[in-house]
XYZ file of C-alpha atoms in Angstrom:
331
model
C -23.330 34.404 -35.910
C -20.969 36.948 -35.299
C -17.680 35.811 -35.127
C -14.590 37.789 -32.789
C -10.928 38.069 -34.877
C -8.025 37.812 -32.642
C -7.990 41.816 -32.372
C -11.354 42.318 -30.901
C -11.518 39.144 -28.757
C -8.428 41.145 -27.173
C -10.663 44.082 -26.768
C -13.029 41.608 -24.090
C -13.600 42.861 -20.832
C -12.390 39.567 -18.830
C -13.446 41.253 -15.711
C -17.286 40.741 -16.666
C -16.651 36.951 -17.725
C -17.601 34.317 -15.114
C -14.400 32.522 -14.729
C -15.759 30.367 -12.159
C -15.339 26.408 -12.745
C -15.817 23.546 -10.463
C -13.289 20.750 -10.687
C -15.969 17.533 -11.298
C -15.750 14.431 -8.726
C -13.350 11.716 -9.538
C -14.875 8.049 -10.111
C -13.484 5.282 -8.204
C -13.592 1.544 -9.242
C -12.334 -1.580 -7.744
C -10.811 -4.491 -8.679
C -12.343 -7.741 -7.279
C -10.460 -8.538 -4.833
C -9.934 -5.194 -3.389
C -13.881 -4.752 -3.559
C -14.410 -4.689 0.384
C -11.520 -2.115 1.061
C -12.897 -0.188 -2.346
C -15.943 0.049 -0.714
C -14.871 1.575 2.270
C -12.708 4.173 0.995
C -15.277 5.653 -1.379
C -17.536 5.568 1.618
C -15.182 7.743 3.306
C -14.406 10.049 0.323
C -18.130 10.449 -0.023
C -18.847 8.652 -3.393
C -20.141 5.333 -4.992
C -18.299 3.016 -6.368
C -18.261 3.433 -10.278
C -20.254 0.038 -12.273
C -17.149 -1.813 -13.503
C -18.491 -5.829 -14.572
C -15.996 -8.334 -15.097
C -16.995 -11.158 -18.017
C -15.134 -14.028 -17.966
C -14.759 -16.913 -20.285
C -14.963 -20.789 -19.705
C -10.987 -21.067 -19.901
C -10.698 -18.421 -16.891
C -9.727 -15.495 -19.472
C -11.422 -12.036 -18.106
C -12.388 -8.691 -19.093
C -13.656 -5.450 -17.412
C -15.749 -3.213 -18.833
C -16.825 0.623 -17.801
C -20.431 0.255 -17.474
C -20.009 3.984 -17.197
C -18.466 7.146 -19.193
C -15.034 8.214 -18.082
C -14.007 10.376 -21.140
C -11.791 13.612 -19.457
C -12.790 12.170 -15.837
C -9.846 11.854 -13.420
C -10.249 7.789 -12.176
C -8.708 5.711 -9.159
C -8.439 2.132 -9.575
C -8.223 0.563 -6.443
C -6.516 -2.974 -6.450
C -3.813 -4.718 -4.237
C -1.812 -7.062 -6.198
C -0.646 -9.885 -3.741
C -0.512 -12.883 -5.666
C -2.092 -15.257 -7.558
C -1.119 -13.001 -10.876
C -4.265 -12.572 -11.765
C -4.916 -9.591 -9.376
C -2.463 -8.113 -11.334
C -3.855 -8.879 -14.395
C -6.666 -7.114 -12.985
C -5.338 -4.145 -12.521
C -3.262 -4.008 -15.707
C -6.507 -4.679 -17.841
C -8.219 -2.033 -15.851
C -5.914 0.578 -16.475
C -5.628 -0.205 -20.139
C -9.737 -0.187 -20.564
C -9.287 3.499 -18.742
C -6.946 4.690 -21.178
C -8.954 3.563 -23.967
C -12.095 5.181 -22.747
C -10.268 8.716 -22.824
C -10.048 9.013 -18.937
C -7.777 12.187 -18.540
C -5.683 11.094 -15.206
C -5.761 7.311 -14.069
C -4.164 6.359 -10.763
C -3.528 3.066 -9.699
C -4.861 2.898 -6.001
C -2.775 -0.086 -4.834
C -2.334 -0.395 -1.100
C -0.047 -3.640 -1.501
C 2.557 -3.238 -4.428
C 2.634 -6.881 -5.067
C 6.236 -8.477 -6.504
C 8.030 -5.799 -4.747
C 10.730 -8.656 -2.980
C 12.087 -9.134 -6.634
C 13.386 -5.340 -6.345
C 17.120 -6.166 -7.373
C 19.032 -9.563 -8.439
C 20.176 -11.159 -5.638
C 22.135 -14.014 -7.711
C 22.502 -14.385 -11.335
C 19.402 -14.954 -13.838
C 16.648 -13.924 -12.094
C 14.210 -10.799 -13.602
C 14.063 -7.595 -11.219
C 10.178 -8.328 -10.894
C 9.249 -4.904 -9.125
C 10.675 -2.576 -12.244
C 8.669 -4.828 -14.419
C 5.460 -4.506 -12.578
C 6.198 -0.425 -12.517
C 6.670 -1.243 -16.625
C 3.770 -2.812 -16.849
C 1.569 -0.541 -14.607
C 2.997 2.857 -16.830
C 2.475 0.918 -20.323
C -1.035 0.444 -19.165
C -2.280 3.970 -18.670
C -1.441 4.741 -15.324
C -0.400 8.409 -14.707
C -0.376 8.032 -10.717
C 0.912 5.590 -8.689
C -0.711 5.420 -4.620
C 0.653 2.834 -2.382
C 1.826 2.067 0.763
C 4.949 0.444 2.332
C 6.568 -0.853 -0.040
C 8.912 -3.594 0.189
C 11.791 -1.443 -0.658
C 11.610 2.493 -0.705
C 13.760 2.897 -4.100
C 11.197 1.108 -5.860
C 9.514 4.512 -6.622
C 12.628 5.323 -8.874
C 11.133 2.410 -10.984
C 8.670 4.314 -12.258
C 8.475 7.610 -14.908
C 5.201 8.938 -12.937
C 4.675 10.155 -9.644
C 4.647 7.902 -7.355
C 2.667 8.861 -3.901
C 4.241 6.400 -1.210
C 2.579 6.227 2.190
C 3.460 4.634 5.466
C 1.460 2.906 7.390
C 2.908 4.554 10.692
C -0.057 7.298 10.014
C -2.379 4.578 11.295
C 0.069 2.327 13.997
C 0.849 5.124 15.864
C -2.034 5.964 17.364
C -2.875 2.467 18.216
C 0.767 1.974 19.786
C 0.185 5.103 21.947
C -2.718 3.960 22.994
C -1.319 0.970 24.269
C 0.845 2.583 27.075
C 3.402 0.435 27.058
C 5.762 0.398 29.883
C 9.408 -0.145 29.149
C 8.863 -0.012 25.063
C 11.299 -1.208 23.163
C 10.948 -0.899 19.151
C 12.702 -4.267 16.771
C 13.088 -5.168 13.677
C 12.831 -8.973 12.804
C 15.685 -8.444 9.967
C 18.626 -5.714 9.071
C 16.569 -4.656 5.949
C 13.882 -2.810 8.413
C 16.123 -1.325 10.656
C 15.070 1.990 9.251
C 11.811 1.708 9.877
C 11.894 0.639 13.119
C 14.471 3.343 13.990
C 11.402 5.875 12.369
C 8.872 4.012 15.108
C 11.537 4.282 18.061
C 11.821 8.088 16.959
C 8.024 8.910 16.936
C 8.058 6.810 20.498
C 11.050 7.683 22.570
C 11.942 4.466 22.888
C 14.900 1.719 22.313
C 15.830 0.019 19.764
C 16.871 -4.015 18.762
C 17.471 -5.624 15.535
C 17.684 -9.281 14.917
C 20.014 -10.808 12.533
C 19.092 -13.994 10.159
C 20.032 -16.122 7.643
C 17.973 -17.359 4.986
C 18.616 -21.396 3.917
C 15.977 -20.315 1.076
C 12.957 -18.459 0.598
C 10.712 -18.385 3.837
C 13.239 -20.820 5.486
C 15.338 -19.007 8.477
C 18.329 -21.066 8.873
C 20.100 -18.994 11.969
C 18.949 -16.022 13.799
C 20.354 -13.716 16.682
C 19.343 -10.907 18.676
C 21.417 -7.153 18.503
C 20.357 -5.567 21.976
C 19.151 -6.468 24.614
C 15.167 -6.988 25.510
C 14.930 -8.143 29.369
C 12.117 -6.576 30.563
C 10.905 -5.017 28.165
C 7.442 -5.164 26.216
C 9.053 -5.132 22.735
C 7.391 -4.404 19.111
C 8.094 -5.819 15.942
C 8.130 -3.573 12.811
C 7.808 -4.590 9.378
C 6.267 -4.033 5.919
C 4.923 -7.611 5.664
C 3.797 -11.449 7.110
C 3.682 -13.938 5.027
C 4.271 -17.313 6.044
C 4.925 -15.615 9.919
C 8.237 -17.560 10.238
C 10.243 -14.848 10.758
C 8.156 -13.020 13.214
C 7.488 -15.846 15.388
C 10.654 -17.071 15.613
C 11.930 -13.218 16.548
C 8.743 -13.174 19.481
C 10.364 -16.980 20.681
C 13.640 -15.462 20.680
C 12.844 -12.392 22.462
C 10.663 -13.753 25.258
C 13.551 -16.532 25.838
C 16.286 -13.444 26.357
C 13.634 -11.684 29.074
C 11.051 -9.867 26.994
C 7.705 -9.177 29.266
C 5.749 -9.517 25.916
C 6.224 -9.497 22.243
C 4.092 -7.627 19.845
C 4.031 -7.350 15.812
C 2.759 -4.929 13.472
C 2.848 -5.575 9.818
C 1.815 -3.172 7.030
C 0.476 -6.405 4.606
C -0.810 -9.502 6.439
C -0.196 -12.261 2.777
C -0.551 -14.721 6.105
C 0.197 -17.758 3.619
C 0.502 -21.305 4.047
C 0.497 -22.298 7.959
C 1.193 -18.151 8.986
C -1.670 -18.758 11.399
C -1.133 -22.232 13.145
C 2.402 -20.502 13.689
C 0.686 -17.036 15.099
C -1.688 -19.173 17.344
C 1.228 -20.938 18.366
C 3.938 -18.767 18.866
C 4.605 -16.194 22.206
C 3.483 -13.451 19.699
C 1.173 -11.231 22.137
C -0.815 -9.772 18.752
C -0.126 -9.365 15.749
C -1.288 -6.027 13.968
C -2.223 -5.613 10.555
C -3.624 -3.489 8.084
C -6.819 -4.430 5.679
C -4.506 -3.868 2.730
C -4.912 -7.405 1.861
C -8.086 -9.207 2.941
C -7.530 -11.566 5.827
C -8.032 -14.988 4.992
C -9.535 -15.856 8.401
C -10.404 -14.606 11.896
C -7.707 -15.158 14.354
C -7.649 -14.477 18.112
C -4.388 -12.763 17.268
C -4.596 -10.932 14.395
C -5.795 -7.312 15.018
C -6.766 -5.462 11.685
C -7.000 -1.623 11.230
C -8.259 0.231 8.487
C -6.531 2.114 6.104
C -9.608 3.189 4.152
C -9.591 6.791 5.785
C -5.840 7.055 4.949
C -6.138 6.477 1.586
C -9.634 8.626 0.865
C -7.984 11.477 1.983
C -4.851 10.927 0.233
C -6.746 10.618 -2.878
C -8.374 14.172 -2.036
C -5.942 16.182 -1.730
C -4.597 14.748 -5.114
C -7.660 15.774 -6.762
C -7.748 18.772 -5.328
C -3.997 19.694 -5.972
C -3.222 20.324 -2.234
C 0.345 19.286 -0.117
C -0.218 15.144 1.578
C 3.040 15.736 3.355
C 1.243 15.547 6.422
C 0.600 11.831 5.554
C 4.470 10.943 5.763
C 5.437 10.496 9.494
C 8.839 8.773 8.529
């Protein structure tokens, strides 16, 4: 074998070199939970799922396992991380198994950034859960962060890596327009959200309320009141999340008792805990929206779900494919 010296390799004609390389497919795996919206995203990407098994022991410790080679691959790990922890756990143990395997870029698909509430101390002694989780997720082996809504937008400045933050408007939007709402008026159910619902009032040319509340603790409203006025109007709420619904339906009450024609809710992450949907059922809420970001828990005459698998497939993409997903950010 003939071996080229620095000197003659120089000498090559590169012009008569094939130079041509195809960028190889990524490989997408789910964590359990997120299995059905996994599913439907690689379905819409064009690929199979990759063979991840999870073995478990008798005390309820896990482990996943690559039943497949990732070495140099670029992987997505798809996993929303709503509570209990071990979705989480999931995830974390996921991305570690990825690094360890040699995958080149690993990017944490998760379409609900779970603990993102805890995103500053509110009174004295309590952790700032969100940085931790963004910690956690880095120390890991995640390179890539893809979410949507989160809780609080500064929570990407938690984390070292990019962070590719996506609003759910992408797929509301559409569905609002469709609607044809007379009279539209755009709210927020708390001060927090008033930007987003100003972003929804932009996109639809319409007005804007915000309702004011106090908190006696955690998912207990105490006092709430009503900035702007909603008689006759067919008003929609705006927020990132439902959990236990209290909020909303006491916002819908409120509004349809100051005039309102009908009340309307979409939120990003249905977490529809405890009694959300005796409350829903219940309530003067005409529908409430929702994404499949979190698998619903039941059917519900009044729970509308839309997909976000196509979102997220083609966000994925055009990160593979090193291309601009500012298209994807209508507010």
């Amino acid at each position: 074998m003939h071996l080229l010296n620095y000197k003659e390799a120089n000498k090559l004609d590169y012009n008569t070199l094939d130079m041509s390389y195809t960028v190889p497919e990524p490989k997408i795996f789910a964590c359990t939970q997120s299995t059905v919206l996994a599913e439907k995203i690689a379905k819409s990407y064009g690929l199979n799922l990759g063979n991840v098994i999870f073995s478990r022991y008798s005390d309820g410790e896990f482990q996943p396992s690559f039943e497949e080679s990732v070495r140099g691959a670029r992987i997505f790990i798809i996993g929303s991380t709503n509570p209990s922890s071990e979705n989480l756990m999931e995830m974390l143990l996921m991305l570690d198994a990825a690094k360890r395997a040699s995958a080149r870029h690993i990017t944490a698909v998760m379409p609900y950034f779970g603990w993102a509430r805890q995103d500053r101390k509110d009174k004295p002694r309590v952790p700032i859960a969100a940085k931790l989780v963004a910690k956690m997720l880095e120390a890991a082996g995640a390179t890539r962060i893809i979410t949507m809504d989160l809780h609080a937008d500064q929570i990407q400045g938690f984390f070292e890596k990019p962070v590719d933050h996506l609003f759910a408007s992408t797929i509301f939007l559409p569905y609002l327009k469709k609607l044809n709402l007379d009279n539209l008026t755009i709210a927020s159910p708390d001060m927090g959200g008033s930007k987003r619902a100003y972003a929804y009032s932009k996109a639809m040319e319409s007005d804007v309320v915000i309702c004011y509340k106090q908190r006696a603790k955690a998912n207990v409203i105490s006092h709430m009141e009503l900035i702007g006025d909603v008689k006759g109007k067919n008003v929609v709420l705006v927020d990132d999340m439902v959990d236990t619904a209290g909020t909303l339906t006491k916002a819908a009450d409120l509004m349809m008792e100051r005039g309102a024609i009908s009340v309307r809710a979409i939120t990003t992450h249905g977490l529809l805990s405890g009694d959300a949907y005796e409350k829903i059922e219940k309530s003067q809420l005409e529908e409430l929206i929702v994404t499949d970001s979190i698998p619903i828990k039941k059917e519900s005459s009044k729970v509308k779900v839309l997909g976000c698998a196509d979102l997220f497939a083609d966000v994925m993409q055009r990160v593979h494919n090193n291309t601009s997903i500012a298209s994807k950010f209508l507010m």
